[in-house]
Short mmCIF file of C-alpha atoms in Angstrom, two decimals:
data_model
loop_
_atom_site.label_atom_id
_atom_site.label_comp_id
_atom_site.label_asym_id
_atom_site.label_seq_id
_atom_site.Cartn_x
_atom_site.Cartn_y
_atom_site.Cartn_z
CA MET A 1 -77.95 173.13 95.14
CA ALA A 2 -77.66 174.04 91.56
CA ASP A 3 -77.05 177.48 92.89
CA ARG A 4 -73.70 177.31 94.85
CA PRO A 5 -70.59 178.57 93.31
CA PRO A 6 -68.26 176.40 91.61
CA SER A 7 -65.60 176.87 94.24
CA GLU A 8 -67.87 175.50 97.06
CA ILE A 9 -69.13 172.87 95.66
CA ALA A 10 -65.55 171.87 94.33
CA ARG A 11 -64.31 171.81 98.43
CA GLU A 12 -67.77 169.40 99.55
CA THR A 13 -66.63 167.29 96.69
CA LEU A 14 -63.43 166.60 97.80
CA LYS A 15 -65.00 166.61 101.59
CA GLN A 16 -66.98 163.56 99.84
CA LEU A 17 -64.03 161.78 98.60
CA ALA A 18 -62.10 161.93 101.67
CA ALA A 19 -65.61 160.67 103.64
CA ARG A 20 -66.38 157.86 101.70
CA ARG A 21 -62.83 156.42 101.04
CA LEU A 22 -62.63 157.00 97.18
CA PRO A 23 -59.46 156.92 94.60
CA PRO A 24 -59.25 160.49 93.75
CA THR A 25 -59.46 159.53 90.24
CA PRO A 26 -60.66 162.39 87.69
CA ASP A 27 -64.14 159.88 86.89
CA ASN A 28 -64.94 159.45 90.69
CA TYR A 29 -64.41 163.14 91.08
CA LEU A 30 -66.86 164.19 88.48
CA ALA A 31 -69.62 161.72 89.68
CA LEU A 32 -68.86 163.22 92.87
CA TYR A 33 -69.10 166.83 91.31
CA ASP A 34 -72.50 165.86 89.41
CA GLU A 35 -74.27 164.34 92.52
CA ILE A 36 -73.51 167.83 94.85
CA SER A 37 -74.16 170.04 92.16
CA GLY A 38 -77.60 168.62 90.61
CA THR A 39 -76.32 168.80 87.34
CA ARG A 40 -74.18 166.68 84.59
CA SER A 41 -71.30 167.89 83.38
CA PRO A 42 -70.56 166.78 79.02
CA GLN A 43 -68.25 164.21 78.30
CA PRO A 44 -65.13 164.77 77.75
CA PHE A 45 -64.44 164.14 74.17
CA PRO A 46 -62.62 160.62 73.78
CA GLU A 47 -59.57 161.40 71.56
CA GLY A 48 -57.58 158.67 72.82
CA PRO A 49 -59.96 155.90 71.40
CA LEU A 50 -60.26 158.00 68.53
CA SER A 51 -56.76 158.37 67.63
CA GLY A 52 -56.96 154.43 67.99
CA ILE A 53 -59.33 153.88 65.21
CA GLN A 54 -57.13 156.58 62.98
CA ARG A 55 -54.48 153.96 63.56
CA VAL A 56 -56.17 151.42 61.90
CA LEU A 57 -58.12 153.12 59.37
CA PRO A 58 -56.95 152.17 55.68
CA ALA A 59 -55.17 154.98 53.78
CA GLN A 60 -53.78 153.24 50.53
CA THR A 61 -56.26 155.16 47.63
CA PRO A 62 -56.27 159.22 47.41
CA ALA A 63 -60.01 159.23 48.20
CA GLN A 64 -59.19 156.83 51.65
CA LYS A 65 -56.15 159.46 52.40
CA ARG A 66 -58.29 163.04 52.56
CA LEU A 67 -60.78 161.08 54.22
CA LEU A 68 -57.81 160.66 57.16
CA GLY A 69 -56.49 163.56 57.18
CA GLN A 70 -60.51 165.09 57.60
CA PHE A 71 -60.78 162.05 60.26
CA GLU A 72 -57.51 163.53 62.60
CA ARG A 73 -58.42 167.28 61.83
CA ALA A 74 -61.92 166.45 63.65
CA ILE A 75 -59.78 164.65 66.20
CA ILE A 76 -57.59 167.58 66.98
CA THR A 77 -60.54 170.28 66.64
CA LYS A 78 -63.07 168.05 68.60
CA ASP A 79 -65.71 168.63 66.06
CA TRP A 80 -68.02 166.01 66.03
CA THR A 81 -69.98 167.04 62.95
CA SER A 82 -66.79 166.56 60.76
CA LEU A 83 -66.61 163.32 62.41
CA GLN A 84 -69.66 162.26 61.58
CA SER A 85 -69.38 163.34 57.58
CA VAL A 86 -66.37 161.71 57.26
CA MET A 87 -67.57 158.58 58.59
CA VAL A 88 -70.33 159.22 55.84
CA GLY A 89 -67.76 159.45 53.71
CA TYR A 90 -66.32 155.76 54.40
CA ALA A 91 -69.24 154.20 53.94
CA ASN A 92 -69.79 155.44 50.36
CA LEU A 93 -66.23 154.70 49.71
CA GLY A 94 -67.40 150.86 50.27
CA LEU A 95 -67.06 149.48 53.77
CA ASN A 96 -70.91 148.83 53.79
CA PRO A 97 -71.62 147.82 49.70
CA ALA A 98 -74.81 146.91 50.45
CA THR A 99 -75.87 150.13 51.32
CA ALA A 100 -73.33 152.87 50.08
CA SER A 101 -75.41 153.57 46.93
CA LYS A 102 -79.19 153.63 48.13
CA PRO A 103 -80.25 157.67 49.05
CA ILE A 104 -80.03 158.05 52.77
CA GLU A 105 -83.62 157.86 54.26
CA THR A 106 -84.37 160.24 56.98
CA ALA A 107 -86.64 159.78 59.99
CA ASP A 108 -87.62 163.58 59.70
CA SER A 109 -90.61 164.48 57.49
CA PRO A 110 -90.21 165.16 54.03
CA HIS A 111 -92.14 168.09 53.67
CA ALA A 112 -90.49 169.56 57.19
CA LEU A 113 -88.34 172.39 54.97
CA GLY A 114 -91.01 171.94 51.23
CA ALA A 115 -90.04 170.71 48.05
CA LEU A 116 -87.85 171.85 45.94
CA PRO A 117 -89.15 174.51 43.11
CA PRO A 118 -89.64 172.34 39.75
CA GLU A 119 -87.37 174.73 38.20
CA PHE A 120 -84.47 174.67 40.26
CA SER A 121 -84.79 170.77 40.46
CA GLU A 122 -84.74 170.15 36.99
CA THR A 123 -81.57 172.51 36.74
CA LEU A 124 -79.96 170.32 39.57
CA ALA A 125 -80.60 167.43 37.65
CA ARG A 126 -79.47 168.90 34.11
CA LEU A 127 -75.95 169.93 35.44
CA ILE A 128 -75.60 166.62 37.22
CA ASP A 129 -76.38 164.94 33.73
CA HIS A 130 -73.59 167.38 32.35
CA THR A 131 -71.32 166.36 34.93
CA LEU A 132 -71.17 163.39 34.01
CA PRO A 133 -69.10 162.39 30.80
CA ALA A 134 -66.27 164.49 32.68
CA LEU A 135 -65.92 161.43 35.56
CA GLY A 136 -65.44 159.03 32.80
CA GLU A 137 -66.96 155.38 33.88
CA ASP A 138 -64.19 153.69 35.53
CA ASP A 139 -66.55 154.37 39.36
CA ALA A 140 -70.37 152.55 38.95
CA ARG A 141 -71.36 153.91 41.90
CA VAL A 142 -71.03 157.29 40.59
CA LEU A 143 -73.08 156.52 38.31
CA ASP A 144 -75.63 154.83 39.53
CA MET A 145 -75.96 157.24 42.56
CA ALA A 146 -76.13 160.36 39.63
CA LYS A 147 -79.53 158.29 37.91
CA GLN A 148 -80.79 157.77 41.20
CA LEU A 149 -80.67 161.39 41.86
CA ILE A 150 -81.42 162.33 38.38
CA THR A 151 -84.69 160.83 38.84
CA PHE A 152 -85.58 162.00 42.12
CA LEU A 153 -85.04 165.45 41.40
CA ARG A 154 -87.71 165.01 37.86
CA GLU A 155 -90.33 163.62 40.69
CA PRO A 156 -92.93 165.75 41.31
CA THR A 157 -92.15 168.33 44.84
CA PRO A 158 -88.87 166.45 45.66
CA PRO A 159 -88.20 166.73 49.10
CA VAL A 160 -85.44 169.87 50.08
CA VAL A 161 -84.24 167.37 53.16
CA THR A 162 -83.44 164.14 50.83
CA ALA A 163 -82.53 165.67 48.22
CA GLN A 164 -79.80 167.55 50.98
CA GLN A 165 -78.68 164.24 51.47
CA MET A 166 -78.60 162.82 48.55
CA LEU A 167 -76.04 165.80 47.11
CA GLY A 168 -74.53 165.50 50.01
CA ASN A 169 -73.86 162.01 49.52
CA PHE A 170 -72.79 162.53 45.52
CA ALA A 171 -70.64 165.10 46.78
CA TYR A 172 -68.52 163.11 48.42
CA ARG A 173 -68.19 160.67 45.42
CA VAL A 174 -67.93 163.22 42.69
CA SER A 175 -64.39 164.39 44.91
CA PHE A 176 -63.36 160.81 45.23
CA ALA A 177 -64.07 160.08 41.24
CA THR A 178 -62.59 163.66 40.11
CA GLU A 179 -59.44 163.10 42.31
CA ASP A 180 -58.74 160.08 40.66
CA GLN A 181 -59.62 161.80 37.24
CA ALA A 182 -56.71 164.03 37.57
CA ALA A 183 -54.53 161.62 38.74
CA ILE A 184 -55.01 159.38 35.90
CA ARG A 185 -54.34 162.56 33.22
CA ALA A 186 -51.55 163.61 35.43
CA THR A 187 -49.68 159.69 35.02
CA LEU A 188 -50.47 159.95 31.65
CA LEU A 189 -49.44 163.08 30.77
CA GLU A 190 -45.70 161.65 32.34
CA LEU A 191 -46.05 158.73 30.25
CA LEU A 192 -46.17 160.40 27.29
CA HIS A 193 -43.43 162.75 28.47
CA MET A 194 -41.14 159.84 29.30
CA VAL A 195 -42.19 158.11 25.84
CA PHE A 196 -40.97 161.53 24.49
CA GLU A 197 -37.82 162.28 25.85
CA ASN A 198 -36.60 158.27 25.40
CA ILE A 199 -37.05 159.36 21.76
CA ALA A 200 -35.43 162.61 21.75
CA VAL A 201 -32.58 160.64 22.99
CA LEU A 202 -32.74 157.87 20.66
CA SER A 203 -32.83 160.04 17.83
CA ALA A 204 -29.92 162.42 18.98
CA ASP A 205 -28.34 162.39 15.61
CA ASP A 206 -31.90 162.13 14.10
CA ARG A 207 -32.38 165.54 13.66
CA TRP A 208 -36.07 165.61 12.38
CA LEU A 209 -36.83 162.89 14.43
CA GLN A 210 -35.18 164.32 17.63
CA GLY A 211 -37.70 167.87 16.74
CA GLN A 212 -40.44 165.63 16.19
CA ALA A 213 -40.19 164.81 20.32
CA GLU A 214 -39.95 168.26 21.12
CA ALA A 215 -42.14 169.40 19.53
CA LEU A 216 -44.31 166.86 21.10
CA MET A 217 -43.21 167.53 24.40
CA SER A 218 -44.36 171.05 23.84
CA ALA A 219 -47.57 170.50 23.11
CA SER A 220 -48.27 167.50 26.18
CA THR A 221 -46.79 170.30 28.87
CA PRO A 222 -49.76 171.76 31.19
CA PRO A 223 -51.99 174.11 30.84
CA LEU A 224 -54.02 172.43 27.71
CA THR A 225 -56.40 174.63 26.31
CA LEU A 226 -58.18 173.24 22.69
CA ARG A 227 -57.44 176.44 21.25
CA ARG A 228 -53.93 175.21 21.96
CA LEU A 229 -54.09 172.02 21.32
CA ASP A 230 -55.58 172.93 18.14
CA ASP A 231 -52.82 175.64 17.03
CA VAL A 232 -50.41 172.49 18.16
CA GLN A 233 -52.19 170.34 15.75
CA ARG A 234 -51.81 172.47 12.51
CA ARG A 235 -48.50 172.76 12.73
CA LEU A 236 -47.30 169.40 13.88
CA LYS A 237 -48.93 168.19 10.88
CA ASP A 238 -47.27 170.59 8.46
CA VAL A 239 -43.78 169.38 10.27
CA ILE A 240 -44.67 165.99 9.90
CA PHE A 241 -45.41 166.75 6.31
CA LYS A 242 -42.16 168.58 5.30
CA GLN A 243 -40.07 166.13 7.51
CA THR A 244 -41.59 162.96 5.49
CA GLU A 245 -41.23 164.25 2.20
CA ALA A 246 -37.48 165.53 2.73
CA ARG A 247 -36.38 162.46 4.54
CA ALA A 248 -37.78 160.24 1.60
CA ARG A 249 -35.96 162.99 -1.10
CA THR A 250 -32.75 162.19 1.17
CA LEU A 251 -32.74 158.84 1.32
CA GLU A 252 -33.77 158.78 -2.63
CA ALA A 253 -30.49 160.59 -3.19
CA GLN A 254 -28.45 158.73 -0.81
CA GLU A 255 -29.29 155.56 -3.06
CA GLN A 256 -28.60 157.24 -6.07
CA MET A 257 -25.10 158.84 -4.87
CA LYS A 258 -24.32 155.03 -3.83
CA ASP A 259 -25.58 154.04 -7.08
CA MET A 260 -23.07 156.23 -8.75
CA LEU A 261 -20.26 155.79 -6.81
CA ALA A 262 -20.36 152.05 -7.94
CA THR A 263 -20.45 152.80 -11.27
CA PHE A 264 -16.98 154.89 -11.04
CA ILE A 265 -15.75 151.98 -8.93
CA GLU A 266 -16.44 149.57 -11.65
CA ARG A 267 -15.26 152.61 -14.90
CA LEU A 268 -11.60 152.13 -12.81
CA ALA A 269 -11.43 148.58 -12.15
CA LEU A 270 -12.04 148.44 -15.93
CA ILE A 271 -8.99 151.35 -16.50
CA THR A 272 -6.90 148.98 -14.87
CA ALA A 273 -7.34 146.36 -16.16
CA SER A 274 -7.66 147.59 -19.88
CA SER A 275 -4.01 149.39 -18.77
CA THR A 276 -2.70 146.41 -17.61
CA SER A 277 -3.52 144.30 -21.06
CA TYR A 278 -2.68 147.36 -23.10
CA GLN A 279 0.77 146.63 -21.30
CA GLY A 280 1.40 143.45 -21.54
CA THR A 281 0.82 143.48 -25.18
CA MET A 282 3.24 146.09 -25.72
CA GLU A 283 5.93 144.11 -23.62
CA ARG A 284 4.65 140.79 -25.88
CA CYS A 285 5.36 142.95 -29.01
CA ALA A 286 8.47 144.82 -28.01
CA GLU A 287 10.19 141.59 -27.19
CA LEU A 288 8.93 139.66 -30.69
CA ILE A 289 10.53 142.92 -32.75
CA GLY A 290 13.33 141.87 -30.96
CA LYS A 291 13.80 138.48 -32.44
CA ALA A 292 12.53 139.73 -36.14
CA SER A 293 15.13 139.27 -38.92
CA THR A 294 13.39 140.42 -41.48
CA LEU A 295 10.08 142.96 -42.22
CA GLU A 296 7.76 140.59 -43.35
CA GLU A 297 8.23 139.83 -39.51
CA ILE A 298 8.21 142.79 -37.86
CA ALA A 299 4.73 144.33 -40.33
CA PRO A 300 1.86 142.12 -38.03
CA LEU A 301 3.43 143.39 -34.61
CA LEU A 302 3.97 147.05 -35.22
CA GLN A 303 -0.14 146.43 -36.92
CA GLU A 304 -0.77 144.66 -33.45
CA VAL A 305 0.36 147.47 -31.35
CA MET A 306 -1.47 150.10 -33.67
CA SER A 307 -4.82 147.98 -33.03
CA ALA A 308 -4.09 148.00 -29.17
CA THR A 309 -3.08 151.37 -28.97
CA ARG A 310 -6.13 152.69 -30.77
CA ALA A 311 -7.96 150.59 -28.94
CA MET A 312 -6.80 151.78 -26.29
CA ALA A 313 -7.54 155.38 -26.58
CA LEU A 314 -11.07 154.87 -27.64
CA ASP A 315 -11.46 153.08 -24.32
CA SER A 316 -9.76 155.94 -22.33
CA ARG A 317 -12.12 158.39 -24.06
CA VAL A 318 -15.01 156.81 -23.37
CA THR A 319 -14.05 156.27 -20.15
CA HIS A 320 -13.23 159.91 -19.35
CA ASP A 321 -17.08 161.10 -20.59
CA GLU A 322 -18.56 158.56 -18.19
CA LEU A 323 -16.44 159.85 -15.40
CA GLU A 324 -17.20 163.38 -16.31
CA ASP A 325 -20.93 162.79 -16.73
CA LEU A 326 -20.02 160.63 -13.20
CA ARG A 327 -18.94 163.81 -11.90
CA GLN A 328 -21.60 166.33 -12.95
CA ARG A 329 -24.42 164.23 -11.42
CA THR A 330 -22.44 163.55 -8.35
CA GLU A 331 -22.05 167.14 -7.54
CA ALA A 332 -26.08 167.68 -8.76
CA LYS A 333 -26.87 165.44 -6.02
CA ARG A 334 -24.51 166.79 -3.98
CA ALA A 335 -26.48 169.83 -4.13
CA GLU A 336 -29.62 168.36 -3.40
CA VAL A 337 -28.77 167.08 -0.66
CA ALA A 338 -27.72 170.20 0.70
CA LYS A 339 -30.78 171.52 -0.10
CA LEU A 340 -32.50 168.72 1.08
CA GLN A 341 -30.80 169.47 5.18
CA GLU A 342 -31.75 172.50 5.01
CA GLU A 343 -35.47 172.26 4.34
CA LEU A 344 -35.32 169.45 7.61
CA ASP A 345 -33.44 172.01 9.46
CA ARG A 346 -36.15 174.95 8.60
CA ALA A 347 -38.97 172.54 9.32
CA SER A 348 -37.32 171.29 13.16
CA ALA A 349 -37.00 175.01 13.22
CA GLN A 350 -40.62 175.62 13.60
CA ALA A 351 -40.70 172.84 16.21
CA ARG A 352 -39.23 176.05 18.23
CA HIS A 353 -41.59 178.71 16.78
CA ASP A 354 -44.68 179.81 17.66
CA PRO A 355 -46.55 179.11 14.05
CA LEU A 356 -49.08 182.39 14.50
CA THR A 357 -46.77 184.99 15.67
CA GLY A 358 -43.20 183.97 14.34
CA SER A 359 -41.30 184.74 17.68
CA LEU A 360 -40.37 181.92 20.27
CA ASN A 361 -42.42 179.12 21.74
CA ARG A 362 -41.78 177.85 25.56
CA LYS A 363 -39.34 175.24 23.69
CA GLY A 364 -37.03 177.73 21.70
CA LEU A 365 -37.92 179.73 24.86
CA ASP A 366 -35.94 177.53 27.40
CA GLU A 367 -33.26 176.84 24.94
CA ALA A 368 -32.58 180.60 24.44
CA VAL A 369 -32.68 181.55 27.94
CA GLU A 370 -29.98 178.69 28.67
CA ARG A 371 -27.63 180.00 26.27
CA GLU A 372 -27.78 183.84 27.16
CA ILE A 373 -27.48 182.89 30.95
CA ALA A 374 -24.42 180.52 30.06
CA ARG A 375 -22.84 183.75 27.85
CA SER A 376 -24.01 186.32 30.66
CA ARG A 377 -22.29 184.17 33.51
CA ARG A 378 -19.35 184.02 30.83
CA LEU A 379 -18.39 187.12 30.59
CA GLY A 380 -20.02 188.73 33.68
CA SER A 381 -22.37 190.68 31.77
CA PRO A 382 -26.06 191.68 33.08
CA LEU A 383 -28.84 189.55 31.22
CA CYS A 384 -32.83 191.09 31.88
CA LEU A 385 -36.43 188.96 31.50
CA ALA A 386 -39.43 190.86 30.69
CA LEU A 387 -42.71 189.34 30.67
CA LEU A 388 -45.38 191.70 29.40
CA ASP A 389 -49.50 190.84 29.18
CA VAL A 390 -51.58 192.75 26.52
CA ASP A 391 -53.64 195.09 28.54
CA ASN A 392 -57.84 194.43 28.29
CA PHE A 393 -56.80 191.31 26.10
CA LYS A 394 -60.42 189.73 26.54
CA THR A 395 -61.99 192.95 25.06
CA ILE A 396 -60.32 192.76 22.00
CA ASN A 397 -60.95 189.23 21.47
CA ASP A 398 -64.92 190.18 22.17
CA ARG A 399 -64.99 193.05 20.27
CA LEU A 400 -63.31 191.66 17.02
CA GLY A 401 -63.59 188.30 17.65
CA HIS A 402 -60.54 185.67 17.69
CA ALA A 403 -59.28 185.77 14.06
CA GLY A 404 -58.88 189.71 15.42
CA GLY A 405 -57.78 188.94 18.46
CA ASP A 406 -55.42 186.98 16.77
CA ALA A 407 -54.30 190.04 14.30
CA ALA A 408 -53.93 191.75 17.66
CA LEU A 409 -50.53 189.80 18.74
CA VAL A 410 -48.85 189.57 15.25
CA HIS A 411 -48.99 193.07 15.26
CA LEU A 412 -47.49 193.73 18.51
CA ALA A 413 -44.91 190.75 17.57
CA GLN A 414 -43.82 192.61 15.18
CA VAL A 415 -43.62 195.92 16.18
CA THR A 416 -41.73 194.54 18.80
CA ARG A 417 -39.11 192.72 16.82
CA GLU A 418 -38.92 196.42 14.58
CA VAL A 419 -38.37 198.28 17.65
CA MET A 420 -35.78 195.97 19.66
CA ARG A 421 -32.59 195.09 19.40
CA PRO A 422 -31.44 192.61 17.00
CA GLN A 423 -29.96 190.75 19.86
CA ASP A 424 -33.25 190.87 21.84
CA LEU A 425 -35.40 187.68 21.82
CA LEU A 426 -38.86 187.33 22.13
CA ALA A 427 -41.04 184.51 23.20
CA ARG A 428 -45.04 184.23 23.14
CA TYR A 429 -45.30 182.89 26.60
CA GLY A 430 -48.92 181.46 26.85
CA GLY A 431 -52.29 183.22 24.99
CA GLU A 432 -51.13 187.00 25.05
CA GLU A 433 -48.29 187.06 27.13
CA PHE A 434 -44.60 187.24 25.81
CA VAL A 435 -41.47 186.98 27.23
CA LEU A 436 -38.45 189.89 26.12
CA VAL A 437 -34.56 188.38 27.15
CA LEU A 438 -32.39 191.36 26.54
CA PRO A 439 -28.63 190.26 26.75
CA ASP A 440 -26.04 193.05 28.11
CA THR A 441 -28.54 194.67 29.97
CA ALA A 442 -29.66 195.83 33.75
CA VAL A 443 -32.53 196.78 35.02
CA GLU A 444 -32.94 200.24 34.49
CA SER A 445 -32.39 199.89 30.57
CA GLY A 446 -34.73 197.55 30.60
CA ILE A 447 -37.39 198.92 32.24
CA ALA A 448 -36.71 202.17 29.55
CA ALA A 449 -36.95 199.39 26.47
CA MET A 450 -39.85 198.39 27.88
CA THR A 451 -41.59 202.48 28.09
CA ARG A 452 -39.93 202.74 24.75
CA LEU A 453 -41.96 199.77 23.04
CA GLN A 454 -45.02 201.57 25.27
CA ARG A 455 -44.74 204.41 23.60
CA GLU A 456 -44.38 202.96 20.39
CA LEU A 457 -47.14 201.37 20.31
CA THR A 458 -49.72 204.18 21.30
CA THR A 459 -48.17 205.68 17.50
CA ARG A 460 -49.36 202.38 15.87
CA PHE A 461 -52.49 201.49 15.86
CA PHE A 462 -53.57 198.32 14.99
CA LEU A 463 -56.34 198.20 12.06
CA GLN A 464 -59.32 196.18 12.21
CA GLY A 465 -61.05 197.03 8.63
CA SER A 466 -61.75 200.93 9.29
CA GLU A 467 -61.63 200.83 13.04
CA LYS A 468 -58.34 202.02 14.64
CA VAL A 469 -57.11 200.12 18.10
CA LEU A 470 -54.82 201.30 20.42
CA ILE A 471 -52.87 198.06 22.19
CA THR A 472 -50.97 198.19 25.18
CA PHE A 473 -49.53 196.03 28.03
CA SER A 474 -48.08 195.75 31.37
CA ALA A 475 -44.61 194.11 31.51
CA GLY A 476 -42.26 193.31 34.82
CA VAL A 477 -38.57 193.56 34.04
CA ALA A 478 -36.67 190.92 36.36
CA GLN A 479 -32.42 191.12 36.08
CA LEU A 480 -31.01 187.60 36.48
CA GLN A 481 -29.13 187.41 39.95
CA ASP A 482 -26.00 185.30 40.95
CA ALA A 483 -27.27 181.51 40.57
CA GLU A 484 -31.07 182.25 39.48
CA SER A 485 -32.85 180.13 37.39
CA SER A 486 -34.87 181.53 34.36
CA THR A 487 -37.91 179.96 35.78
CA ASP A 488 -37.19 182.37 39.37
CA ALA A 489 -36.24 185.13 36.78
CA ILE A 490 -39.71 185.16 35.04
CA LEU A 491 -42.05 184.73 38.52
CA ARG A 492 -40.54 187.49 39.44
CA ALA A 493 -41.21 189.54 36.54
CA ASP A 494 -44.19 187.91 36.31
CA LYS A 495 -45.39 189.10 39.89
CA ALA A 496 -43.79 192.72 39.01
CA MET A 497 -46.47 192.68 35.94
CA TYR A 498 -49.56 191.58 37.91
CA LEU A 499 -48.26 194.83 40.29
CA ALA A 500 -48.18 197.00 37.34
CA LYS A 501 -52.02 195.52 35.79
CA ARG A 502 -52.92 196.61 39.83
CA SER A 503 -51.91 199.74 39.48
CA GLY A 504 -53.41 201.19 36.60
CA LYS A 505 -52.20 198.88 33.36
CA ASN A 506 -50.08 200.28 30.90
CA ARG A 507 -46.77 200.14 32.81
CA VAL A 508 -43.60 198.91 33.32
CA MET A 509 -42.40 197.31 37.18
CA ALA A 510 -39.02 196.74 38.32
CA ALA A 511 -38.98 192.52 39.72
#
């Protein structure tokens, strides 16, 4: 029977369906076909029932959504192995809390594949132990599984099969925990940005506070590195110190100005009162003199007029001196307030500049680029953005140390400012990457300018002690297109820069 061709078996199956008067359903046909051929056909993949299960599976947390996606792909590809893994993942999520954290026992011999080498087991245990601090303490199940796994790996001759199963379970839990940690970090950064943006909006008239909020927004923008955070922390401490000091002195100067203004108003009131009294005395004496008929009656009145005049003159002289003193003090305070405002402006400007190279930082670059884009489109003039990356910077850092690498970046920025035009703007984009904003420049002229900068760097060696270091860079140049954003133009320049890297470095390419 088994050697008959499939076509003959199919014909015989149809005959038997008719002879036995069975409905020609797929199940009846398959049963008769297996009976005639003497074999057992593989069972069809139950896509329908599994799709029904998929519709009722939970998908509320990121981990559940991830497992549901894997479940759907397993149904599409008809992969039983993937389905099994997904079900184990759901079990580890807590569908069976009593057994989820226990290591899965195997019916196979624990020594079927031998035991793990002691050195390898200890390395795995240390790796898991060092991974735990990054996962936090929110998921107690991960910590329990990790402790069990570390204890197991440090036992004598742990079986490979058991270790593989325990590591698989732990890997599932770690993947969910890392997703949660990533979501928590992203949400915290979003909340920080919302707070900083709100501070900046509410302090639109307070330049020192607005500058501080903008610096914090720049500091909390990914990617974050310890070195970058250290630089930002130093810059913020300096800015906060200067702004706090200047703010206190400004408030003090303002209070003194208020006091002087109050004194000035008081003196004006006294002058008015004295003038009114003197005028009344003169009128009264004039009236009495008009009525007097003898010299004896006039003499006392003249004496009173002379005394009142001398008192008025003395008051006027004293008041004049006091007002002159107030004027001088007011002028001095006005100059001090102007100086303090300059210090505030300078301190706020530090939030837009890179503390190492003195070039613009990302915040300063965004503001400058938007201004130049508006100007370019208003005048119809071309605008180029060039992105350059120092070649082999890691080698320079390894050979000269981080201090030497920083000095090399300072040298590059200094040479760039000396070679490029005054209207060209330099910004540190991140690490060893810089962006040059080239107004009134077409792409051909931009490439020529960057090539000229490369030649200049070959003649100006960077000196580290007695060692001469040649600094080169690869660059991409993009001319801003109609309705294109600065982000898209920089991305095009970045792709061209990577092409220059792959073409041998120390090159400039158009985007």
